XYZ file of C-alpha atoms in Angstrom:
102
model
C 62.294 -22.096 -48.675
C 60.787 -19.656 -45.742
C 56.668 -19.803 -46.083
C 56.127 -15.771 -46.411
C 52.246 -16.156 -46.010
C 51.358 -14.093 -43.064
C 47.711 -16.648 -42.661
C 47.028 -19.963 -43.019
C 44.966 -21.651 -46.053
C 42.048 -23.954 -46.390
C 40.921 -25.960 -49.153
C 37.300 -24.755 -49.675
C 35.171 -24.933 -52.851
C 32.340 -21.823 -52.396
C 30.834 -20.453 -55.187
C 31.522 -16.242 -56.022
C 30.691 -13.986 -57.936
C 32.879 -10.724 -58.978
C 32.927 -7.228 -60.789
C 35.459 -5.878 -61.717
C 35.233 -1.744 -60.428
C 37.551 -0.585 -62.777
C 35.331 -2.117 -66.308
C 32.389 -4.196 -67.023
C 34.094 -7.605 -66.079
C 31.478 -9.623 -64.379
C 31.676 -13.378 -63.799
C 31.562 -16.316 -61.469
C 33.322 -18.755 -60.229
C 34.999 -20.555 -57.316
C 37.330 -19.912 -53.786
C 39.416 -22.942 -53.708
C 41.273 -21.742 -50.301
C 40.895 -19.126 -48.330
C 42.749 -17.499 -45.684
C 42.743 -14.383 -43.700
C 44.785 -12.453 -46.059
C 43.118 -13.812 -49.753
C 42.143 -16.785 -51.648
C 42.285 -18.385 -55.308
C 39.788 -17.856 -57.367
C 39.452 -20.749 -60.708
C 37.424 -18.300 -63.277
C 36.005 -20.100 -66.391
C 36.574 -17.561 -69.221
C 37.763 -14.254 -67.832
C 41.296 -13.162 -68.093
C 41.443 -10.577 -64.887
C 44.375 -8.645 -65.221
C 46.506 -8.604 -62.292
C 45.746 -4.878 -60.048
C 41.995 -5.426 -61.116
C 40.639 -4.398 -58.065
C 36.752 -6.925 -57.469
C 33.527 -6.823 -55.700
C 32.803 -10.055 -54.596
C 30.172 -12.121 -53.451
C 30.819 -15.558 -51.575
C 27.805 -18.297 -51.452
C 29.129 -19.810 -48.684
C 26.862 -23.040 -47.522
C 25.373 -22.134 -44.416
C 21.879 -20.784 -45.537
C 22.840 -16.572 -44.727
C 23.438 -14.235 -46.841
C 26.171 -14.105 -49.336
C 29.904 -12.613 -47.799
C 30.902 -9.691 -49.657
C 33.838 -8.653 -50.093
C 36.704 -6.714 -52.147
C 40.155 -7.331 -53.555
C 42.421 -7.377 -56.745
C 44.037 -9.424 -58.726
C 47.652 -10.764 -57.386
C 48.971 -12.477 -60.116
C 46.585 -14.985 -63.047
C 46.961 -18.097 -64.269
C 46.163 -19.827 -66.999
C 44.935 -23.279 -66.290
C 43.334 -24.374 -69.847
C 42.737 -22.610 -72.189
C 39.154 -20.693 -71.259
C 39.565 -21.506 -67.458
C 42.054 -19.546 -65.177
C 43.349 -19.506 -61.022
C 43.556 -16.076 -60.337
C 45.431 -15.204 -56.377
C 43.164 -12.301 -55.084
C 43.887 -10.251 -52.352
C 41.043 -9.203 -50.200
C 41.393 -4.969 -49.206
C 39.630 -5.456 -45.463
C 39.385 -8.867 -43.437
C 35.879 -9.543 -42.483
C 37.555 -12.021 -39.776
C 33.504 -13.759 -39.338
C 32.625 -13.838 -42.640
C 35.796 -15.911 -43.216
C 34.886 -18.160 -40.064
C 31.524 -18.600 -41.811
C 33.550 -19.713 -45.344
C 35.743 -22.057 -42.680
């Protein structure tokens, strides 16, 4: 099978807070992998429908300000009854921010 991703994906553990831009859903979780195009996110107790636009703050452990990012949920997978893995595509790519995350 041919790989469809344009950017290499890296395994990370980055705490994230998020807020949906079209509803009042807020939550936190962690980014478990990241690339210049998006990342996977573990979210506890928050079910995010595909297409949901998100405003996110990634708390990169370099003692600097959080990395702000916008994106949308592309897919959602139930891992456990209250744990979800969401595929998130970033709207605008901040390559310097991604470099900080890595």
